[in-house]
Tab-separated table of C-alpha atoms in Angstrom:
chain	number	residue	atom	x	y	z
A	624	UNK	CA	1.641	79.308	75.076
A	625	UNK	CA	-0.096	82.584	74.428
A	626	UNK	CA	0.814	84.218	71.093
A	627	UNK	CA	2.505	87.579	71.374
A	628	UNK	CA	0.701	90.477	69.743
A	629	UNK	CA	2.226	91.747	66.483
A	630	UNK	CA	4.518	94.765	66.871
A	631	UNK	CA	2.515	97.961	66.493
A	632	UNK	CA	5.199	99.831	64.542
A	633	UNK	CA	4.432	97.907	61.350
A	634	UNK	CA	0.759	98.832	61.544
A	635	UNK	CA	1.714	102.456	62.173
A	636	UNK	CA	3.914	102.602	59.045
A	637	UNK	CA	1.173	101.124	56.872
A	638	UNK	CA	-1.396	103.506	58.340
A	639	UNK	CA	0.929	106.474	57.728
A	640	UNK	CA	1.421	105.428	54.085
A	641	UNK	CA	-2.351	105.122	53.575
A	642	UNK	CA	-2.884	108.630	54.977
A	643	UNK	CA	-0.222	110.046	52.640
A	644	UNK	CA	-1.779	108.380	49.599
A	645	UNK	CA	-5.198	109.739	50.590
A	646	UNK	CA	-3.694	113.217	50.685
A	647	UNK	CA	-2.157	112.733	47.246
A	648	UNK	CA	1.400	112.512	48.549
A	649	UNK	CA	3.671	109.755	47.256
A	650	UNK	CA	5.436	107.861	50.030
A	651	UNK	CA	8.266	106.896	47.688
A	652	UNK	CA	11.775	105.792	48.391
A	653	UNK	CA	14.773	108.020	47.732
A	654	UNK	CA	15.494	106.069	44.528
A	655	UNK	CA	12.436	107.691	42.869
A	656	UNK	CA	13.814	111.156	43.502
A	657	UNK	CA	17.064	110.119	41.867
A	658	UNK	CA	15.165	109.448	38.631
A	659	UNK	CA	14.306	113.118	38.088
A	660	UNK	CA	15.040	114.552	34.661
A	661	UNK	CA	18.519	116.074	34.470
A	662	UNK	CA	18.768	119.846	34.244
A	663	UNK	CA	19.254	121.218	30.691
A	664	UNK	CA	22.876	122.016	29.818
A	665	UNK	CA	23.923	125.469	30.923
A	666	UNK	CA	25.065	128.096	28.420
A	667	UNK	CA	27.485	130.281	30.372
A	668	UNK	CA	28.763	132.650	27.677
A	669	UNK	CA	27.026	132.432	24.292
A	670	UNK	CA	29.266	133.295	21.376
A	671	UNK	CA	29.263	131.940	17.821
A	672	UNK	CA	25.841	131.058	16.384
A	673	UNK	CA	24.319	129.152	13.495
A	674	UNK	CA	21.039	127.450	12.600
A	675	UNK	CA	20.816	123.736	11.810
A	676	UNK	CA	20.336	122.803	8.171
A	677	UNK	CA	16.750	121.705	8.828
A	678	UNK	CA	16.000	125.102	10.355
A	679	UNK	CA	14.694	123.625	13.593
A	680	UNK	CA	17.367	124.626	16.084
A	681	UNK	CA	19.829	127.298	17.076
A	682	UNK	CA	23.405	126.144	17.670
A	683	UNK	CA	25.388	128.090	20.260
A	684	UNK	CA	29.124	128.036	20.877
A	685	UNK	CA	29.684	128.506	24.610
A	686	UNK	CA	32.892	130.506	24.936
A	687	UNK	CA	33.409	129.835	28.628
A	688	UNK	CA	32.493	126.134	28.788
A	689	UNK	CA	34.107	125.449	25.381
A	690	UNK	CA	31.258	123.376	24.036
A	691	UNK	CA	28.477	123.561	21.451
A	692	UNK	CA	24.828	123.406	22.523
A	693	UNK	CA	21.738	122.864	20.367
A	694	UNK	CA	18.601	124.825	21.347
A	695	UNK	CA	15.292	123.841	19.748
A	696	UNK	CA	13.667	126.920	18.211
A	697	UNK	CA	10.166	125.771	19.188
A	698	UNK	CA	10.555	124.079	22.581
A	699	UNK	CA	13.923	125.591	23.614
A	700	UNK	CA	15.058	122.111	24.693
A	701	UNK	CA	18.861	121.880	24.874
A	702	UNK	CA	21.505	119.226	24.330
A	703	UNK	CA	25.283	119.274	23.976
A	704	UNK	CA	26.572	118.488	20.465
A	705	UNK	CA	30.321	118.639	21.120
A	706	UNK	CA	32.600	119.589	24.009
A	707	UNK	CA	36.210	119.654	25.175
A	708	UNK	CA	37.576	122.279	22.794
A	709	UNK	CA	40.993	123.783	23.623
A	710	UNK	CA	39.987	127.445	23.479
A	711	UNK	CA	36.887	129.623	23.240
A	712	UNK	CA	34.664	128.726	20.289
A	713	UNK	CA	34.719	131.545	17.738
A	714	UNK	CA	32.977	130.002	14.735
A	715	UNK	CA	30.326	127.364	13.983
A	716	UNK	CA	28.714	126.233	10.737
A	717	UNK	CA	27.147	123.328	8.853
A	718	UNK	CA	27.755	121.741	5.482
A	719	UNK	CA	25.012	120.394	3.207
A	720	UNK	CA	25.378	116.963	4.825
A	721	UNK	CA	24.417	118.472	8.209
A	722	UNK	CA	27.928	118.017	9.589
A	723	UNK	CA	28.946	120.576	12.185
A	724	UNK	CA	32.197	122.583	11.897
A	725	UNK	CA	33.769	124.446	14.810
A	726	UNK	CA	36.587	127.018	14.957
A	727	UNK	CA	38.605	127.053	18.192
A	728	UNK	CA	42.226	127.600	19.126
A	729	UNK	CA	43.507	128.261	15.565
A	730	UNK	CA	42.039	125.000	14.351
A	731	UNK	CA	38.881	124.091	12.484
A	732	UNK	CA	37.150	120.847	13.454
A	733	UNK	CA	34.443	118.739	11.850
A	734	UNK	CA	32.209	116.783	14.220
A	735	UNK	CA	31.719	113.213	12.978
A	736	UNK	CA	29.463	111.142	15.211
A	737	UNK	CA	30.473	113.191	18.248
A	738	UNK	CA	34.188	112.841	17.420
A	739	UNK	CA	36.295	115.940	16.678
A	740	UNK	CA	38.265	115.707	13.416
A	741	UNK	CA	40.772	118.459	12.589
A	742	UNK	CA	40.278	119.772	9.041
A	743	UNK	CA	42.533	122.841	9.228
A	744	UNK	CA	45.237	124.274	11.452
A	745	UNK	CA	47.863	122.936	13.806
A	746	UNK	CA	46.849	124.894	16.890
A	747	UNK	CA	49.912	127.161	16.545
A	748	UNK	CA	49.215	130.699	15.364
A	749	UNK	CA	50.880	131.717	12.121
A	750	UNK	CA	50.353	131.888	8.380
A	751	UNK	CA	51.892	128.927	6.594
A	752	UNK	CA	50.924	126.058	4.352
A	753	UNK	CA	49.307	127.596	1.272
A	754	UNK	CA	49.056	124.934	-1.410
A	755	UNK	CA	49.539	122.090	1.080
A	756	UNK	CA	47.280	120.072	3.339
A	757	UNK	CA	45.185	122.344	5.558
A	758	UNK	CA	45.843	120.135	8.571
A	759	UNK	CA	49.556	121.034	8.338
A	760	UNK	CA	48.958	124.772	7.918
A	761	UNK	CA	49.147	127.394	10.628
A	762	UNK	CA	46.159	129.722	10.911
A	763	UNK	CA	46.612	133.368	11.857
A	764	UNK	CA	43.875	133.940	14.419
A	765	UNK	CA	41.116	131.760	12.982
A	766	UNK	CA	37.671	133.270	13.527
A	767	UNK	CA	34.375	132.862	11.699
A	768	UNK	CA	33.925	129.991	9.244
A	769	UNK	CA	31.426	128.978	6.565
A	770	UNK	CA	31.030	125.915	4.318
A	771	UNK	CA	29.615	126.109	0.795
A	772	UNK	CA	27.742	123.588	-1.342
A	773	UNK	CA	31.041	122.217	-2.711
A	774	UNK	CA	32.360	121.448	0.787
A	775	UNK	CA	34.835	124.333	0.635
A	776	UNK	CA	35.528	125.993	4.000
A	777	UNK	CA	36.073	129.748	4.222
A	778	UNK	CA	38.055	130.959	7.247
A	779	UNK	CA	38.473	134.540	8.453
A	780	UNK	CA	41.892	135.073	10.009
A	781	UNK	CA	42.188	138.008	12.389
A	782	UNK	CA	45.751	138.706	11.225
A	783	UNK	CA	44.370	139.988	7.898
A	784	UNK	CA	43.831	136.970	5.680
A	785	UNK	CA	40.914	135.037	4.239
A	786	UNK	CA	41.701	131.359	3.585
A	787	UNK	CA	39.847	128.612	1.727
A	788	UNK	CA	40.107	124.882	2.404
A	789	UNK	CA	39.204	122.973	-0.754
A	790	UNK	CA	37.032	119.860	-0.769
A	791	UNK	CA	40.262	117.951	-1.362
A	792	UNK	CA	41.796	119.311	1.854
A	793	UNK	CA	44.367	121.837	0.560
A	794	UNK	CA	44.452	125.433	1.803
A	795	UNK	CA	45.013	128.734	0.009
A	796	UNK	CA	44.816	132.469	0.708
A	797	UNK	CA	42.171	134.322	-1.303
A	798	UNK	CA	42.250	137.785	0.323
A	799	UNK	CA	44.631	139.944	2.299
A	800	UNK	CA	48.398	140.016	2.486
A	801	UNK	CA	48.937	140.222	6.238
A	802	UNK	CA	49.104	144.009	6.305
A	803	UNK	CA	46.596	146.109	8.230
A	804	UNK	CA	44.741	148.884	6.422
A	805	UNK	CA	41.926	149.685	4.043
A	806	UNK	CA	42.968	149.554	0.423
A	807	UNK	CA	42.664	147.517	-2.758
A	808	UNK	CA	39.019	147.921	-3.821
A	809	UNK	CA	38.619	147.216	-7.516
A	810	UNK	CA	41.730	145.049	-7.637
A	811	UNK	CA	42.822	141.572	-6.679
A	812	UNK	CA	41.687	140.562	-3.188
A	813	UNK	CA	45.069	138.986	-2.468
A	814	UNK	CA	46.702	142.430	-2.790
A	815	UNK	CA	44.124	144.209	-0.631
A	816	UNK	CA	44.663	145.444	2.908
A	817	UNK	CA	42.164	144.270	5.547
A	818	UNK	CA	41.358	145.552	9.027
A	819	UNK	CA	41.337	142.434	11.196
A	820	UNK	CA	38.392	140.529	9.673
A	821	UNK	CA	36.284	138.577	12.157
A	822	UNK	CA	33.953	136.649	9.851
A	823	UNK	CA	33.336	135.479	6.307
A	824	UNK	CA	30.365	133.827	4.587
A	825	UNK	CA	29.665	132.248	1.233
A	826	UNK	CA	26.893	133.529	-1.009
A	827	UNK	CA	25.718	132.481	-4.462
A	828	UNK	CA	28.145	132.135	-7.389
A	829	UNK	CA	31.172	131.636	-5.107
A	830	UNK	CA	30.894	135.155	-3.717
A	831	UNK	CA	32.483	135.777	-0.320
A	832	UNK	CA	31.326	138.495	2.078
A	833	UNK	CA	33.878	139.606	4.685
A	834	UNK	CA	33.272	141.456	7.945
A	835	UNK	CA	36.238	143.849	7.717
A	836	UNK	CA	35.795	144.684	11.356
A	837	UNK	CA	38.295	147.409	12.232
A	838	UNK	CA	37.540	149.249	8.992
A	839	UNK	CA	33.813	149.302	9.801
A	840	UNK	CA	32.848	147.904	6.390
A	841	UNK	CA	31.731	144.781	4.552
A	842	UNK	CA	33.873	143.682	1.629
A	843	UNK	CA	32.768	141.419	-1.214
A	844	UNK	CA	35.078	139.078	-3.121
A	845	UNK	CA	33.653	137.901	-6.436
A	846	UNK	CA	34.411	134.614	-8.131
A	847	UNK	CA	37.052	136.308	-10.296
A	848	UNK	CA	39.007	137.377	-7.184
A	849	UNK	CA	38.150	141.085	-7.302
A	850	UNK	CA	37.341	142.856	-4.033
A	851	UNK	CA	35.057	145.808	-3.325
A	852	UNK	CA	33.203	147.429	-0.435
A	853	UNK	CA	29.432	146.841	-0.273
A	854	UNK	CA	28.564	148.516	3.051
A	855	UNK	CA	30.274	151.204	5.114
A	856	UNK	CA	29.635	153.520	8.053
A	857	UNK	CA	29.432	150.662	10.544
A	858	UNK	CA	30.959	150.805	14.012
A	859	UNK	CA	32.420	147.317	14.472
A	860	UNK	CA	30.932	144.603	12.227
A	861	UNK	CA	32.123	141.471	14.034
A	862	UNK	CA	29.827	138.802	12.580
A	863	UNK	CA	27.636	138.294	9.513
A	864	UNK	CA	25.030	135.837	8.297
A	865	UNK	CA	23.178	135.184	5.084
A	866	UNK	CA	19.415	135.425	5.313
A	867	UNK	CA	16.441	134.805	3.025
A	868	UNK	CA	17.055	136.313	-0.385
A	869	UNK	CA	20.262	138.166	-1.111
A	870	UNK	CA	20.402	139.884	2.281
A	871	UNK	CA	23.350	139.941	4.685
A	872	UNK	CA	22.746	140.402	8.406
A	873	UNK	CA	25.392	142.134	10.511
A	874	UNK	CA	26.200	142.007	14.216
A	875	UNK	CA	27.744	145.388	14.952
A	876	UNK	CA	29.356	145.375	18.400
A	877	UNK	CA	28.877	149.109	18.797
A	878	UNK	CA	25.298	149.539	17.645
A	879	UNK	CA	23.207	146.412	17.098
A	880	UNK	CA	21.847	144.358	14.209
A	881	UNK	CA	21.823	145.553	10.609
A	882	UNK	CA	20.870	144.106	7.244
A	883	UNK	CA	22.088	145.096	3.810
A	884	UNK	CA	21.616	143.755	0.245
A	885	UNK	CA	24.440	141.516	-0.928
A	886	UNK	CA	24.961	143.781	-3.938
A	887	UNK	CA	25.570	146.746	-1.648
A	888	UNK	CA	23.693	149.644	-0.123
A	889	UNK	CA	23.100	151.545	3.078
A	890	UNK	CA	22.895	149.219	6.097
A	891	UNK	CA	19.420	149.193	7.676
A	892	UNK	CA	19.322	149.071	11.465
A	893	UNK	CA	16.942	146.291	12.575
A	894	UNK	CA	17.354	146.839	16.305
A	895	UNK	CA	19.754	148.313	18.826
A	896	UNK	CA	21.326	145.419	20.715
A	897	UNK	CA	24.169	146.077	23.146
A	898	UNK	CA	27.531	144.284	22.751
A	899	UNK	CA	26.414	142.195	19.769
A	900	UNK	CA	28.956	139.439	19.196
A	901	UNK	CA	27.437	137.017	16.671
A	902	UNK	CA	24.339	136.738	14.489
A	903	UNK	CA	22.463	134.040	12.615
A	904	UNK	CA	19.106	133.982	10.828
A	905	UNK	CA	16.333	131.382	10.659
A	906	UNK	CA	14.233	130.560	7.604
A	907	UNK	CA	11.593	133.119	8.626
A	908	UNK	CA	14.041	136.011	8.737
A	909	UNK	CA	14.329	136.174	12.526
A	910	UNK	CA	17.812	137.177	13.668
A	911	UNK	CA	19.439	135.679	16.765
A	912	UNK	CA	22.191	137.727	18.389
A	913	UNK	CA	24.608	136.688	21.127
A	914	UNK	CA	25.352	139.550	23.516
A	915	UNK	CA	28.786	139.175	25.026
A	916	UNK	CA	28.441	141.423	28.062
A	917	UNK	CA	24.887	140.339	28.875
A	918	UNK	CA	25.726	136.639	28.291
A	919	UNK	CA	22.467	135.888	26.530
A	920	UNK	CA	20.976	135.365	23.065
A	921	UNK	CA	18.378	137.851	21.816
A	922	UNK	CA	15.829	137.283	19.056
A	923	UNK	CA	14.999	140.107	16.634
A	924	UNK	CA	11.978	139.666	14.351
A	925	UNK	CA	11.942	141.098	10.806
A	926	UNK	CA	9.775	143.914	12.206
A	927	UNK	CA	12.423	144.743	14.831
A	928	UNK	CA	10.752	143.277	17.924
A	929	UNK	CA	13.394	142.242	20.475
A	930	UNK	CA	12.975	139.411	23.002
A	931	UNK	CA	15.387	137.267	25.021
A	932	UNK	CA	15.674	133.779	23.526
A	933	UNK	CA	18.439	132.261	25.690
A	934	UNK	CA	18.550	134.026	29.069
A	935	UNK	CA	21.661	134.593	31.132
A	936	UNK	CA	22.485	131.626	33.332
């Protein structure tokens, strides 16, 4: 019986593959394409900002996607640190143990191993709970937050209060009385009127700096509880950050990025940046500013050079 010749289609496939390899084209299966690197996480609406404690990365609160994204300052590689928050993220910060804190929906969370732990607020807007556990207290429009070396959390409340959560977990009011206005300098901070503060930061010796936003000023609360104005003539200071030395950086929604000595003085304009929403500073004195309308993060060098660090996506 004469043997049948081998089917030619097999030889054609092998020949085709050899030609492709000679041309430098991989004749791979579809499964190889499926192993492509995933796209970096999108940042839809950058809002609150901070820098990691090691100074290597920018941390961005995405207001629209309600998650926190880490962006490497050198490579710009991104990864999600926490997600699934109930409302837009309005504050982010780190403690000395490199634990991330997030303010969202009138609550403050600590991120432990990717798990969200409530450390203040019930999620219902109000002003209750002074002297009791912070987790049972209502927060009155929680905004910017900061954590000091003693694990105390400062919270700016838009409804004209500044609150502190102690390391033991109790909450107290340290500035404001719920009334709107601009009064009280030289006296007790708890008797002072505030103009819808958006942010607060700790500085040395238990000093608090407050972005008294609607009054267009920065207020300072000393360790003895006295309040005074350290910078004025601003348009809308909505966010602040401590930088190298005793300098405070300001995101002014109406004008751009300023810096001013912690002890007070005339704010120095670093750069005009439209719709500035939040600011943070790296260890080299570079400021990073989220621009709400442009939906991007801009970098401003100490010399005032402006570049886009996180582009609109």
